[in-house]
Structures are given as C-alpha cells and as structure tokens.
Amino acid sequence: MNDPLHHVMGNESTAFFNITTHAAGPEGVLPLTHDMLLNAPSGDLFGWSQNVGMGWKPNRLNGKEILLLGTQGGIRSEDGQPVALGYHTGHWEIGLLMREAADEINQSGNIPFAGYVSDPCDGRSQGTTGMFDSLPYRNDAAIVMRRLIRSLPNRAAVLGVATCDKGLPAMMLALSGMKHIPGVIVPGGVTLPPTHGEDAGKIQTIGARYANGELSLEEAADLGCRACATPGGGCQFLGTAGTAQVVAEALGLTVPHAALSPSGQPVWLEMARQSARAAMQLANKGMKMSDVLVDASIRNAMVVHAAFGGSTNLLLHIPAIAQAAGLAVPDAAEWARINRSVPRLVSVLPNGPIPHPTIRLFLAGGVPEVMLHLRRLGLLEEQVMTVSGVTLSETLDWWEASERRKQMRAYLQQQEGIDPDTVIYSPEQAKVAGLTPTLTFPVGNIAPEGSVIKSTAIDPEMLDKDGVFRHVGRVKVFATEREAIKAIKTGGIAAGDILALVGRGPSGTGMEETYQLTSALKHLSYGKHVSLLTDARFSGVSTGACIGHIGPEALAGGPIGRLRNGDWIDIRIDTHKLEGEINMVGCGESPDTPAAGTHILSSRTMLDSIREDANLPDDTRLWAALQAASGGTWKGCVYDTERIISVLEAGMRAIETEKAETSHPYHHSADHAGID
C-alpha cells in the first residue's frame, strides 16, 4: 500500500471484518387495521415500518405526527463542547430547543419528527463572495423546507425553529406558504454581551479602526475574543436576526414573549415546550396557518417593526412572507405611511439613544410590552388570531396582568439597575427623549423607484434644528465593495465625501449586504461626515447616512449606474416628516439643479466597470433572473410562480414565432425574386 493511501485507511482492526448480515428486527407488532391495509397508501404503512426500525415503540404509533424543522448547525458533545463548529452562534444551540419541544410532544402521546435545513452567517461572509449566496439562500431554503414539510404526508403541525438573518425569514416563508396546516415559529433567542467589551456589531469594525490608527493590535485581539459572550443565539443588537424574531411574534406566529429570549437559559427552554403545546393545541382545534396569518397580521408586523426601529432587511422579508401566504404585498408607500404614523419606542443597539443589548429588551417586556403601548394608541388590529389559540387582544390582556411581566421588569430594575421604561418608552417619554421614527424612503433622479435609509440612525449632530439632514458633495464611485473598503482603510475617503457603491444589487452580487462599509463609517471618527449610496443592502445593525435598496439597480438600467466620480449629489432627509430626496445635481464647478442632473444622467451610458461580479455563482444568477421577473427588490425578491411562468411562456411564444417565420417557404426572398 502506498503511503498516502495507508495514511487514509490506517491500521484496520480485524474486528472490522466481523460483519452481521441479518437481525431479528424490532419487537412487537404494528397496530394495523383491516381498513388500513385495504385503503391506506403504501407510504403510510412503510412509514410505520421505518418508525419502529428507528426504535419507536409499535404501541405508540397512533399519535399525531408533529414535525420539528430546524436550522441547527454544528455538532455538539453532551457537555456542549464543539465536535464540529456551526457557521454561527444562532444555530449552535437550537438543537436544545428542538429536544425540549420533542420531549413535550412525546409526553403528550404524539410523535415528534425532526428535520434540518441549516443556514449561513451574514457576519461570517461580510466582504467575501460568500455574501453572494446570502439573500438567495432565503428563497431556496424556503423551497427545501416546504418540500420537507410536504414529504411528511401525515404531519399534523410544524414547529419552525430558527434564529438568524436568513434562516428565520426562510422558515417564516416556508410556514407561510403552508396555508392548510398549523405552524408555530420557535425563535432561537439571543447571545449575551460580554461583561466588559464590545457587542458583535461593533466588533466587526476592528479591521477598519486598526487601519485608521483608532485601535491597537492588542486591543483588537482582546475585544474580538470576547464579543460573543455565550455560545448560542443571535447577535446582541436589533439587527436582522433580532428584528426577524420580533416580526415573527408580531405576526402572531410565536407564543407570547418568545422573541429575544436568552439562548440556553431555562426561560428559553420552556419557550420551546410552550411552543410545542401551542402547535398540538392548534392541531386539535383544526386551526390552520391561514387562520393566523391574514392581511391584518402583516400590517401589525409593519407597525411593530416601526416601533422597534428594526432592520431595513425586513423590507425584503415581510413582503415575501405576505406573498408566500397569498396576502396583499405592502409597497413602499405603505411602509412610508406606517413609519410616519408610528412612534419609535425602543432604545436598543444599534440605534439607542441608550445602547441597550437585546437581553434588556427581552426583560423589559419585548414585543408584548411594546404592543401594549401601540394598542393604547389604536395602532394595532387586535382581533387577529395567534398561534396560542387566542386573539391578540386576549394575549395582551394576559400579558398586562401577568406575573411574568411583573417579574421580568422587576428583575431588570432591581438586579441590573436598569429602568425598563428607558428600554421600552411610553409614547410620551419617547417624544421627550427625542426618539424619531425609523425609516425614510427617499426618491429622486438617482432612485426613481425608491430607496431606504434608517434615518433615525443618522448622527444627531448632523441634523439642523428642524431635524433635517442635508449633504451636498461630490461623489466617489466604486464598482466593488473591496475597492470601497480599501479606500476607507487607506485614506481614499474623507469627511464630506459621498461614497457610491454601484452594481451590487440582485443582478450584480445577489444584493450583497455591505455592513463592513456602514459599520466602518459608524465607528470611525470622521464617518458621520460621509454619506453612502448603493443598490445593495445593509445589515440590520447598520447606522449613519446610508441609503440602500436604490431602484432600479444599476444593472437593470438604473440611473445610479450612470454616476461618475466628481458628480454633485444633493441628499436631503427630513427625519421628522420622513421625507427625502437624493438627486444628482450636475458635474461642473458647482452644484446645479435636479433637472440639470436628470438631463445629464439621461444622456450617459452605464459605467464600463459596472458588471455582474465575475464570481457570481450560476445559482445566484438564476435567482436574480427569477426575482427580477417577479417584481424585484421592492416586491421582496420573491419567486412569483405565475409571473415567472408568464414570462417564460411569452419567451417561448416569441421563439416559436421567430422559428416559424425563418422556416416559411417564402421567407428567403432571394429564392423567389420576381414572384407576384
């Protein structure tokens, strides 16, 4: 044996060759009936054979089948130590949730099944080509999840256990599309912040801060080691992961006070058991997903999103959930209307004004506490059903008088020294504290279809006395994120610049998330004096004067692709009225008007450097084409089956017509010259 093969095969023990070739099989008999043998599908019968083959007792086969579908990643030993790492803390511990839920299902006499569709980490893939698969993963994972649900034909209910940026939205899409069975979301909770150190959002800027001399090598190494202070859960700020958990609860898809629970702790484990009881209760009552998820649920989620000041990524996910459920899909105008009418009530990382981590938000009362305030303002539709089997109104009545609420808020006050009313404000207190609504949707000659900015996250020092942010400056255009971050690290970006990252929407990169840029600008001393424009998207923890989702994207002919270095840009964001414009206003020695800029842009072609990224996978190219045919970014980057089929059929008809014309006997006029 040669050395490489010997290394692989090792010293094989003779015990390896003592091979058993048959076995007695499980003891007992299947509880089959005459009717089953005559009428049941063979899959039902063979399914029972499989169940007992895996060790299930034959006398326990008549319970309801409940599917636990999770995004678990990694392999943990019994003591929690890693055997093989997961991609992120968000899916590392959720197997514990699944086990608790399974135990509850077992104890009720029902049959738990478990399946897994793991998920990526947006933090791990920041600044890499791994980001090109991030948003497309959501659609593809939802498809796989639905296929797994349907592949267990006798499932009576589904519990979707997920935590983070793409896994939880994918799970919500999957369950939303399963309209005729009950489903419950089990959010995977949050990790704790370090006692001394930085949160998982700020820590992602150590490279940029070190490059600019604002952090030493020793400080970076020390802080980076402690940022994820506990092994499980989503990040400690209200980014996409945390916001998705909040939205799941606001939709009525979780048990009360489920979002943002501390991973690994008793209250988190009990939430899994509560969720299992809810799923089985729904199955017994015959309630379906379509009984819970209705148009009013979507509106409630949008209202709660605004009150929390949540991630802009949910502008992609909430419309996609609505589309999957067959409901009305909210547009930019509806988002703008809701954000103008709903006060922001939550003070939490990354927006503040007090940088509370998400564990404090949970202890202060989380989603139901915020909903109490929104109910008093008349902003919620309270008669919607929830997966707990009662209406939202009944849920909030329970929460207001509950011992759970009293104990959680008292613990935060007495043990942590934090007033819960400085984490979740009343509307009156929020106004005094200067909390402004979250999102603005600027338009203009650069963004005729719209864009979005987390306007509440603009540094207050950059606003005038009326709460208006104004930046008129020359633009520096970059076609790749790598070029842009290099410019930030090497002095190519300075205070007063406007940075445009172009061609990074769905067709260019799968709509990559550009958090390494936005976080660098947030945590560099001069960053508040720099604005960012892009057709890509941002992380939920992004802050500052960053305008994303600019539509149309450059590669779909959007005018952002016709910007040139040195063009004048005029940005105006009214953080009180939630109105904004982004316009190119000339390219001469001084700024001109939006009309002049529109004329210049219309006469230009797209920059030669803007193109589909050379590393874009074919999978993502296909995703980009399908979501474009389905309405694009502002429809949620979904797969609209009917629209896609319509586009394909139209294309096929055009091909058939062309083939017919080119094969017509009189088509070749040279052969028939002179024929009347």
XYZ file of C-alpha atoms in Angstrom:
676
model
C 0.000 0.000 0.000
C 1.451 3.399 -0.917
C 1.926 5.965 1.860
C -0.969 8.357 1.089
C -3.475 5.510 0.932
C -2.034 3.913 4.088
C -2.477 7.248 5.866
C -6.125 7.353 4.804
C -7.015 3.738 5.539
C -4.983 3.396 8.761
C -4.351 0.157 10.641
C -7.635 -1.672 10.245
C -8.594 -3.911 13.150
C -9.702 -7.472 12.441
C -12.898 -6.573 14.326
C -13.921 -4.514 11.320
C -14.389 -7.719 9.336
C -16.843 -9.372 11.752
C -19.903 -8.202 9.865
C -23.508 -9.005 10.825
C -25.682 -9.826 7.825
C -29.164 -10.020 9.391
C -31.014 -9.052 12.564
C -34.195 -10.031 14.411
C -35.795 -6.632 13.985
C -37.924 -4.639 16.452
C -40.148 -6.480 18.902
C -43.921 -6.153 18.811
C -46.460 -5.729 16.013
C -47.693 -2.738 14.043
C -51.190 -1.580 15.113
C -52.557 -2.152 11.613
C -56.272 -2.496 10.899
C -58.276 -4.185 8.170
C -59.274 -0.779 6.779
C -55.706 0.485 6.725
C -54.421 -2.486 4.798
C -57.211 -2.086 2.242
C -57.185 1.693 1.843
C -54.069 3.370 3.275
C -51.285 4.453 0.884
C -48.289 2.145 0.945
C -46.251 5.124 2.156
C -48.273 5.251 5.390
C -47.688 1.583 6.034
C -43.989 1.687 5.185
C -43.645 4.846 7.280
C -44.653 2.829 10.333
C -42.059 0.187 9.459
C -39.456 2.955 9.287
C -40.584 4.394 12.624
C -40.160 1.158 14.537
C -36.934 0.473 12.643
C -35.573 3.695 14.180
C -36.594 2.445 17.625
C -40.079 3.853 18.119
C -42.372 1.526 20.086
C -45.104 -0.011 17.904
C -47.773 0.657 20.538
C -47.085 4.412 20.250
C -47.676 4.798 16.517
C -51.194 6.235 16.699
C -50.288 9.692 17.997
C -50.270 12.840 15.865
C -47.083 13.387 13.865
C -45.554 16.786 14.728
C -42.618 17.992 12.638
C -39.763 19.936 14.215
C -37.939 21.709 11.392
C -34.779 23.498 12.477
C -31.755 25.344 11.146
C -29.323 23.628 13.538
C -25.676 23.687 12.547
C -22.550 22.110 14.004
C -22.088 19.033 16.175
C -22.108 19.426 19.965
C -20.942 16.887 22.511
C -23.176 16.126 25.508
C -21.362 18.751 27.608
C -21.846 21.385 24.913
C -18.266 21.406 23.651
C -17.823 21.597 19.873
C -17.145 18.404 17.945
C -17.640 20.303 14.688
C -18.410 24.013 14.618
C -21.561 25.554 13.242
C -21.475 28.602 10.979
C -22.694 30.874 13.797
C -23.959 31.010 17.372
C -27.516 31.453 16.115
C -27.889 27.825 15.085
C -25.405 26.271 17.507
C -27.819 25.662 20.409
C -31.233 25.343 18.793
C -30.998 21.553 18.910
C -31.642 22.034 22.642
C -34.893 23.826 21.821
C -35.874 21.036 19.464
C -35.176 18.431 22.141
C -37.345 20.237 24.712
C -40.181 20.539 22.209
C -39.789 16.875 21.257
C -39.983 15.825 24.920
C -43.221 17.788 25.309
C -44.674 16.129 22.208
C -43.602 12.702 23.481
C -45.185 13.259 26.864
C -48.479 14.140 25.200
C -48.562 10.797 23.396
C -47.755 12.273 19.981
C -44.850 11.541 17.649
C -42.106 14.133 17.075
C -40.151 14.126 13.821
C -37.120 16.330 13.214
C -35.603 17.679 10.012
C -32.845 20.209 9.403
C -32.014 22.889 6.841
C -29.028 24.755 8.241
C -28.275 28.402 7.468
C -25.319 30.719 6.700
C -23.980 33.638 8.744
C -24.043 37.102 7.208
C -21.392 38.242 9.675
C -19.017 35.469 8.599
C -19.481 36.217 4.899
C -19.161 40.038 5.114
C -16.749 41.319 2.497
C -16.426 37.910 0.830
C -18.033 36.192 -2.142
C -19.964 34.108 0.394
C -22.299 37.114 0.628
C -23.434 36.413 -2.945
C -25.390 33.418 -1.603
C -26.920 35.146 1.411
C -30.244 36.550 0.185
C -30.745 33.866 -2.496
C -30.397 31.266 0.275
C -33.642 32.546 1.803
C -35.776 31.632 -1.218
C -34.053 28.327 -1.874
C -34.140 27.250 1.779
C -37.852 28.065 1.995
C -38.426 25.797 -1.007
C -36.462 22.954 0.605
C -38.257 23.451 3.914
C -41.652 23.283 2.241
C -40.589 20.156 0.360
C -39.574 18.546 3.662
C -42.897 19.514 5.262
C -44.871 18.040 2.374
C -42.669 14.932 2.410
C -44.064 14.005 5.814
C -47.593 13.471 4.498
C -49.295 12.874 7.860
C -47.790 15.814 9.762
C -50.434 17.424 11.932
C -48.402 20.570 12.708
C -44.962 22.080 12.172
C -42.663 23.892 14.583
C -40.081 26.007 12.754
C -37.022 26.538 14.963
C -34.696 29.253 13.645
C -32.780 32.315 14.768
C -30.797 34.394 12.342
C -30.703 36.714 9.341
C -31.734 34.290 6.596
C -32.715 31.077 8.383
C -35.609 32.655 10.282
C -37.021 34.596 7.292
C -36.744 31.386 5.237
C -38.622 29.489 7.939
C -41.363 32.140 8.047
C -41.674 31.983 4.254
C -41.881 28.197 4.392
C -44.592 28.075 7.040
C -46.497 30.985 5.495
C -46.777 29.030 2.274
C -48.234 26.001 4.082
C -51.668 27.590 4.417
C -53.687 24.498 5.321
C -51.761 23.158 8.314
C -50.880 24.746 11.681
C -47.394 26.101 12.206
C -45.529 27.749 15.073
C -42.247 29.676 14.947
C -39.763 28.977 17.755
C -37.199 31.809 17.709
C -33.685 30.839 18.751
C -33.072 33.810 21.028
C -30.006 35.952 21.619
C -26.455 35.641 22.876
C -25.310 37.734 25.847
C -22.930 40.680 25.588
C -19.531 40.469 27.292
C -19.352 41.941 30.794
C -16.520 44.124 29.530
C -16.060 44.545 25.797
C -17.912 45.274 22.575
C -21.042 43.867 21.010
C -20.982 41.653 17.920
C -21.898 44.575 15.692
C -19.165 46.992 16.690
C -16.581 44.205 16.826
C -16.908 43.748 13.067
C -15.132 47.106 12.595
C -11.818 46.189 14.252
C -10.054 45.990 10.872
C -11.139 49.459 9.766
C -10.413 51.023 13.157
C -6.982 49.400 13.327
C -6.172 50.572 9.791
C -7.070 54.143 10.783
C -4.979 54.045 13.964
C -8.010 54.066 16.259
C -7.383 50.613 17.770
C -4.199 48.732 18.642
C -3.462 45.157 17.601
C -3.632 44.043 21.234
C -6.973 45.762 21.791
C -8.435 44.241 18.630
C -7.326 40.741 19.605
C -8.684 41.059 23.136
C -12.045 42.560 22.175
C -12.547 40.132 19.308
C -12.116 37.148 21.615
C -14.954 38.127 23.978
C -17.614 39.636 21.711
C -19.823 36.518 21.590
C -20.012 36.028 25.342
C -22.295 32.962 25.282
C -22.296 30.166 22.714
C -25.833 30.383 21.322
C -28.344 32.869 19.984
C -28.436 35.742 17.542
C -26.291 38.848 17.961
C -26.876 41.221 20.887
C -28.219 44.098 18.801
C -31.505 44.642 16.982
C -30.146 43.671 13.594
C -31.850 41.439 11.065
C -31.800 38.377 13.328
C -33.363 40.158 16.295
C -35.826 42.054 14.131
C -36.927 38.859 12.394
C -37.703 37.339 15.807
C -39.706 40.441 16.733
C -41.606 40.279 13.440
C -42.386 36.578 13.906
C -44.019 37.372 17.234
C -45.784 40.451 15.864
C -47.285 38.287 13.106
C -48.791 36.053 15.786
C -46.605 33.103 14.794
C -44.943 32.593 18.211
C -46.138 32.153 21.763
C -46.180 35.397 23.788
C -42.846 36.931 24.804
C -40.824 34.484 22.691
C -38.597 36.854 20.720
C -35.096 37.710 22.012
C -35.043 35.151 24.832
C -31.528 34.386 26.187
C -30.246 31.254 24.464
C -29.534 28.235 26.664
C -31.353 29.515 29.761
C -34.422 27.953 31.464
C -36.859 30.594 30.203
C -35.664 29.875 26.647
C -36.040 26.121 27.039
C -39.537 26.492 28.500
C -40.479 28.609 25.469
C -39.827 25.529 23.314
C -42.230 23.478 25.437
C -44.825 26.240 25.289
C -44.460 26.294 21.506
C -44.957 22.528 21.286
C -48.124 22.775 23.376
C -49.368 25.563 21.118
C -48.746 23.503 17.969
C -50.565 20.464 19.341
C -53.459 22.633 20.510
C -53.786 24.132 17.029
C -53.796 20.647 15.522
C -56.512 19.510 17.932
C -58.644 22.566 17.155
C -58.173 22.206 13.399
C -56.695 25.713 13.120
C -54.521 26.410 10.055
C -51.796 28.860 9.164
C -54.318 30.803 7.088
C -56.412 31.359 10.233
C -53.497 33.152 11.878
C -51.683 34.857 9.028
C -54.021 37.413 7.430
C -53.630 40.885 5.919
C -54.112 42.469 9.348
C -51.229 40.362 10.712
C -48.911 41.825 8.071
C -49.976 45.370 8.995
C -49.398 44.651 12.695
C -45.909 43.376 11.924
C -45.115 46.549 9.982
C -46.371 48.702 12.866
C -44.296 46.772 15.414
C -41.258 46.925 13.102
C -41.568 50.717 13.052
C -41.991 50.963 16.836
C -38.851 48.871 17.386
C -36.788 50.716 14.761
C -35.995 47.396 13.123
C -33.662 46.300 10.369
C -34.223 47.518 6.818
C -33.747 43.922 5.651
C -37.303 43.217 6.824
C -38.453 45.405 3.925
C -37.409 42.409 1.845
C -38.782 39.738 4.176
C -42.221 40.993 5.254
C -43.424 41.461 1.641
C -42.046 37.997 0.853
C -43.965 36.485 3.784
C -47.139 38.190 2.572
C -46.596 36.891 -0.955
C -45.970 33.349 0.296
C -49.201 33.476 2.306
C -51.203 34.775 -0.662
C -51.852 38.124 1.045
C -51.610 41.736 -0.109
C -47.955 42.695 -0.557
C -47.084 46.061 1.045
C -45.364 48.606 -1.179
C -43.011 51.477 -0.414
C -45.919 53.899 0.003
C -47.479 51.736 2.724
C -44.138 51.392 4.511
C -43.755 55.173 4.412
C -47.312 55.749 5.694
C -46.842 53.389 8.644
C -43.456 54.808 9.575
C -44.932 58.310 9.609
C -47.781 57.270 11.910
C -45.952 55.005 14.394
C -43.624 56.392 17.089
C -40.366 54.619 17.792
C -40.490 53.341 21.370
C -37.428 51.111 21.759
C -33.942 52.171 22.836
C -31.544 49.393 21.928
C -28.362 48.719 19.986
C -27.574 49.913 17.338
C -29.868 52.957 17.370
C -30.169 53.925 21.026
C -30.323 56.617 22.304
C -29.215 54.303 25.134
C -27.275 51.346 23.674
C -29.104 48.550 25.498
C -28.370 44.976 24.335
C -31.320 42.832 23.306
C -31.388 40.832 26.571
C -32.515 44.014 28.332
C -35.206 44.496 25.713
C -36.470 40.984 26.480
C -36.511 41.658 30.237
C -38.280 44.988 29.716
C -41.143 43.068 28.118
C -40.151 42.659 24.484
C -42.856 42.506 21.845
C -45.954 42.332 24.086
C -44.805 45.339 26.133
C -44.331 47.428 23.003
C -47.701 46.208 21.738
C -49.395 47.443 24.925
C -48.303 50.972 24.057
C -49.334 50.543 20.429
C -52.747 49.250 21.496
C -53.356 52.352 23.597
C -52.583 54.436 20.516
C -55.094 52.432 18.472
C -52.427 51.280 16.009
C -52.998 47.510 16.176
C -55.661 45.251 14.721
C -56.355 43.230 17.842
C -58.835 40.639 16.589
C -56.257 38.669 14.641
C -55.656 35.150 15.918
C -52.309 33.969 17.252
C -50.766 30.508 17.420
C -51.609 30.434 21.126
C -55.206 29.870 20.026
C -56.486 33.256 21.213
C -56.718 36.715 19.702
C -54.019 39.339 20.004
C -56.363 41.306 22.257
C -56.627 38.368 24.668
C -52.864 37.864 24.563
C -52.212 41.489 25.525
C -54.823 41.352 28.288
C -52.982 38.344 29.717
C -49.569 39.980 29.389
C -50.606 43.220 31.093
C -51.712 41.395 34.250
C -49.210 38.532 34.122
C -46.744 37.576 36.825
C -44.212 37.007 34.044
C -44.321 40.676 33.060
C -44.041 41.822 36.663
C -41.097 39.543 37.462
C -39.122 40.262 34.283
C -39.347 44.041 34.595
C -38.608 43.927 38.332
C -35.518 41.793 37.727
C -34.182 44.293 35.187
C -34.764 47.159 37.629
C -33.578 45.540 40.845
C -30.814 43.169 39.724
C -29.447 45.002 36.707
C -30.155 48.577 37.819
C -31.887 49.381 34.526
C -35.230 51.158 34.426
C -37.329 49.127 31.947
C -39.017 52.350 30.853
C -35.681 53.558 29.463
C -35.553 50.460 27.244
C -39.185 50.495 26.109
C -40.522 54.040 26.315
C -44.091 55.200 26.502
C -45.022 57.394 23.510
C -44.830 60.462 25.750
C -41.415 59.531 27.144
C -40.149 58.657 23.671
C -41.007 62.132 22.445
C -39.203 63.769 25.368
C -36.166 61.532 24.802
C -36.035 62.588 21.159
C -36.763 59.196 19.589
C -37.795 59.721 15.986
C -39.445 57.259 13.566
C -37.113 54.838 11.896
C -37.262 54.715 8.120
C -37.427 57.206 5.298
C -37.866 56.289 1.641
C -36.010 58.853 -0.472
C -36.724 59.264 -4.174
C -35.088 61.419 -6.821
C -33.312 61.219 -10.136
C -30.878 58.638 -8.709
C -33.669 56.495 -7.221
C -36.841 56.826 -9.321
C -38.267 53.576 -7.863
C -37.235 54.498 -4.337
C -34.631 53.708 -1.698
C -34.455 53.404 2.077
C -32.454 54.944 4.898
C -32.612 54.245 8.617
C -32.975 57.955 9.227
C -33.222 57.611 12.989
C -29.624 56.341 12.956
C -28.150 59.497 11.417
C -25.869 61.154 13.969
C -27.959 63.875 15.693
C -25.079 66.331 15.294
C -25.624 66.170 11.536
C -29.237 67.390 11.718
C -30.380 71.012 11.662
C -32.810 72.476 14.196
C -35.746 71.089 12.189
C -34.366 67.549 12.144
C -33.231 67.717 8.509
C -30.044 66.073 7.256
C -28.515 67.821 4.248
C -25.384 66.767 2.407
C -24.289 68.333 -0.854
C -20.990 66.967 -2.090
C -19.045 65.261 -4.813
C -19.399 61.533 -5.256
C -16.724 58.864 -5.390
C -17.994 55.854 -7.345
C -16.917 52.277 -6.623
C -17.958 49.165 -8.510
C -16.895 46.662 -5.829
C -17.121 46.598 -2.057
C -13.474 45.557 -1.877
C -12.421 48.781 -3.626
C -14.635 50.848 -1.338
C -13.382 49.354 1.938
C -9.797 49.682 0.701
C -10.409 53.377 0.097
C -11.761 53.765 3.641
C -8.747 51.970 5.126
C -6.143 53.834 3.067
C -7.427 57.413 3.249
C -9.285 57.451 -0.057
C -12.469 58.551 1.690
C -12.545 61.741 3.722
C -15.041 63.811 5.656
C -17.515 65.448 3.285
C -17.355 62.696 0.638
C -20.335 60.863 -0.782
C -19.484 57.237 -1.487
C -21.498 55.380 -4.134
C -21.210 51.585 -4.315
C -22.858 50.659 -7.592
C -23.820 47.468 -9.413
C -24.177 45.416 -6.238
C -27.909 44.751 -6.396
C -29.541 41.391 -7.134
C -28.162 41.121 -10.672
C -24.624 42.107 -9.690
C -23.987 40.215 -6.458
C -27.255 38.698 -5.283
C -27.841 42.018 -3.460
C -24.926 41.685 -1.084
C -25.009 43.150 2.404
C -22.426 45.922 2.814
C -22.094 46.055 6.587
C -18.315 46.306 6.621
C -18.690 49.708 4.923
C -21.540 51.044 7.037
C -20.046 49.808 10.299
C -16.661 51.301 9.467
C -18.266 54.680 8.830
C -20.244 54.374 12.064
C -17.219 53.704 14.247
C -14.601 55.919 12.558
C -14.288 59.422 13.969
C -14.992 61.122 10.621
C -17.616 58.630 9.422
C -20.637 60.739 10.318
C -19.482 63.262 7.713
C -19.620 60.655 4.908
C -22.793 59.508 3.119
C -23.228 56.194 1.306
C -25.446 55.379 -1.682
C -25.887 51.855 -3.040
C -28.208 49.486 -4.879
C -27.059 46.777 -2.450
C -28.488 46.340 1.047
C -27.323 46.871 4.614
C -27.088 44.806 7.756
C -29.791 45.454 10.309
C -27.174 46.916 12.634
C -26.047 49.486 10.062
C -26.331 53.117 11.036
C -25.492 56.546 9.679
C -26.346 58.384 6.465
C -26.517 55.194 4.425
C -29.087 54.918 1.640
C -29.640 51.460 0.149
C -32.055 49.390 -1.949
C -31.764 52.109 -4.625
C -34.020 51.157 -7.503
C -33.803 50.365 -10.263
C -30.465 48.701 -9.631
C -27.652 49.741 -11.951
C -27.667 46.502 -13.946
C -31.401 46.894 -14.569
C -30.746 50.279 -16.184
C -30.993 52.362 -13.011
C -29.535 55.887 -13.185
C -27.256 55.139 -10.223
C -25.162 53.202 -12.751
C -24.552 56.407 -14.730
C -22.900 58.352 -11.932
C -19.285 59.483 -12.424
C -16.563 60.471 -9.982
C -16.931 64.152 -9.142
C -20.660 64.425 -9.837
C -22.503 66.640 -7.385
C -25.045 64.849 -5.208
C -27.716 66.564 -3.122
C -29.109 64.468 -0.243
C -31.971 65.769 1.900
C -33.598 63.649 4.637
C -36.300 65.106 6.871
C -36.189 62.836 9.932
C -39.417 64.298 11.339
C -41.637 64.240 8.257
C -39.882 61.100 6.964
C -39.413 62.561 3.506
C -36.260 62.537 1.455
C -34.643 63.094 -1.923
C -31.358 62.020 -3.492
C -30.507 63.823 -6.685
C -27.549 64.195 -8.981
C -27.258 67.969 -9.456
C -24.569 68.498 -12.045
C -20.912 67.799 -12.725
C -19.398 71.261 -13.088
C -17.520 73.535 -10.716
C -20.581 73.995 -8.516
C -23.895 72.223 -7.921
C -26.760 72.779 -10.349
C -30.407 71.676 -10.182
C -32.021 68.225 -10.094
C -33.437 68.938 -13.549
C -29.955 69.573 -14.911
C -28.730 66.389 -13.273
C -31.589 64.376 -14.757
C -30.697 65.658 -18.225
C -27.029 64.715 -17.783
C -27.852 61.240 -16.473
C -30.244 60.547 -19.344
C -27.514 61.268 -21.886
C -24.956 58.912 -20.318
C -24.338 55.198 -20.604
C -23.603 52.941 -17.666
C -20.048 52.903 -16.363
C -17.945 50.230 -18.078
C -16.669 48.970 -14.721
C -20.190 48.066 -13.545
C -20.963 44.485 -14.407
C -22.137 41.212 -12.960
C -19.472 40.100 -10.499
C -17.111 37.573 -12.063
C -17.533 35.310 -9.026
C -21.335 35.344 -9.062
C -22.492 31.695 -8.908
C -24.864 30.402 -11.558
C -27.306 29.570 -8.750
C -27.446 33.248 -7.801
C -27.659 34.396 -11.416
C -30.750 32.228 -11.799
C -32.180 33.585 -8.536
C -31.591 37.150 -9.741
C -33.408 36.494 -13.017
C -36.351 34.816 -11.287
C -36.799 37.538 -8.681
C -36.480 40.226 -11.361
C -39.314 38.594 -13.309
C -41.297 38.549 -10.061
C -41.084 42.273 -9.355
C -37.577 42.739 -7.977
C -36.364 44.317 -4.752
C -39.459 46.283 -3.828
C -41.611 43.142 -4.161
C -39.352 41.342 -1.684
C -37.043 39.458 -4.107
C -39.565 36.620 -4.260
C -40.394 33.858 -6.706
C -43.829 34.735 -8.109
C -44.727 31.496 -9.874
C -47.448 32.913 -12.096
C -45.326 35.845 -13.271
C -42.306 33.651 -13.924
C -44.383 31.169 -15.930
C -45.948 34.054 -17.856
C -42.518 35.454 -18.753
C -41.267 32.016 -19.809
C -44.358 31.335 -21.913
C -44.062 34.718 -23.608
C -40.425 33.977 -24.374
C -41.288 30.553 -25.773
C -44.018 32.044 -27.975
C -41.536 34.595 -29.288
C -39.044 31.820 -30.083
C -41.699 29.734 -31.833
C -42.834 32.747 -33.845
C -39.280 33.506 -34.940
C -38.707 29.861 -35.888
C -41.928 29.821 -37.901
C -41.002 32.993 -39.741
C -37.481 31.841 -40.592
C -38.748 28.457 -41.855
C -41.556 29.887 -44.056
C -41.103 28.828 -47.737
C -41.363 32.432 -48.899
C -39.067 33.842 -46.254
C -35.919 33.686 -48.443
C -36.823 36.473 -50.837
C -33.713 35.905 -52.970
C -35.032 32.478 -53.974
C -38.383 33.902 -55.014
C -37.472 37.132 -56.689
C -39.976 38.057 -59.333
C -42.846 36.018 -57.953
C -46.016 38.116 -57.662
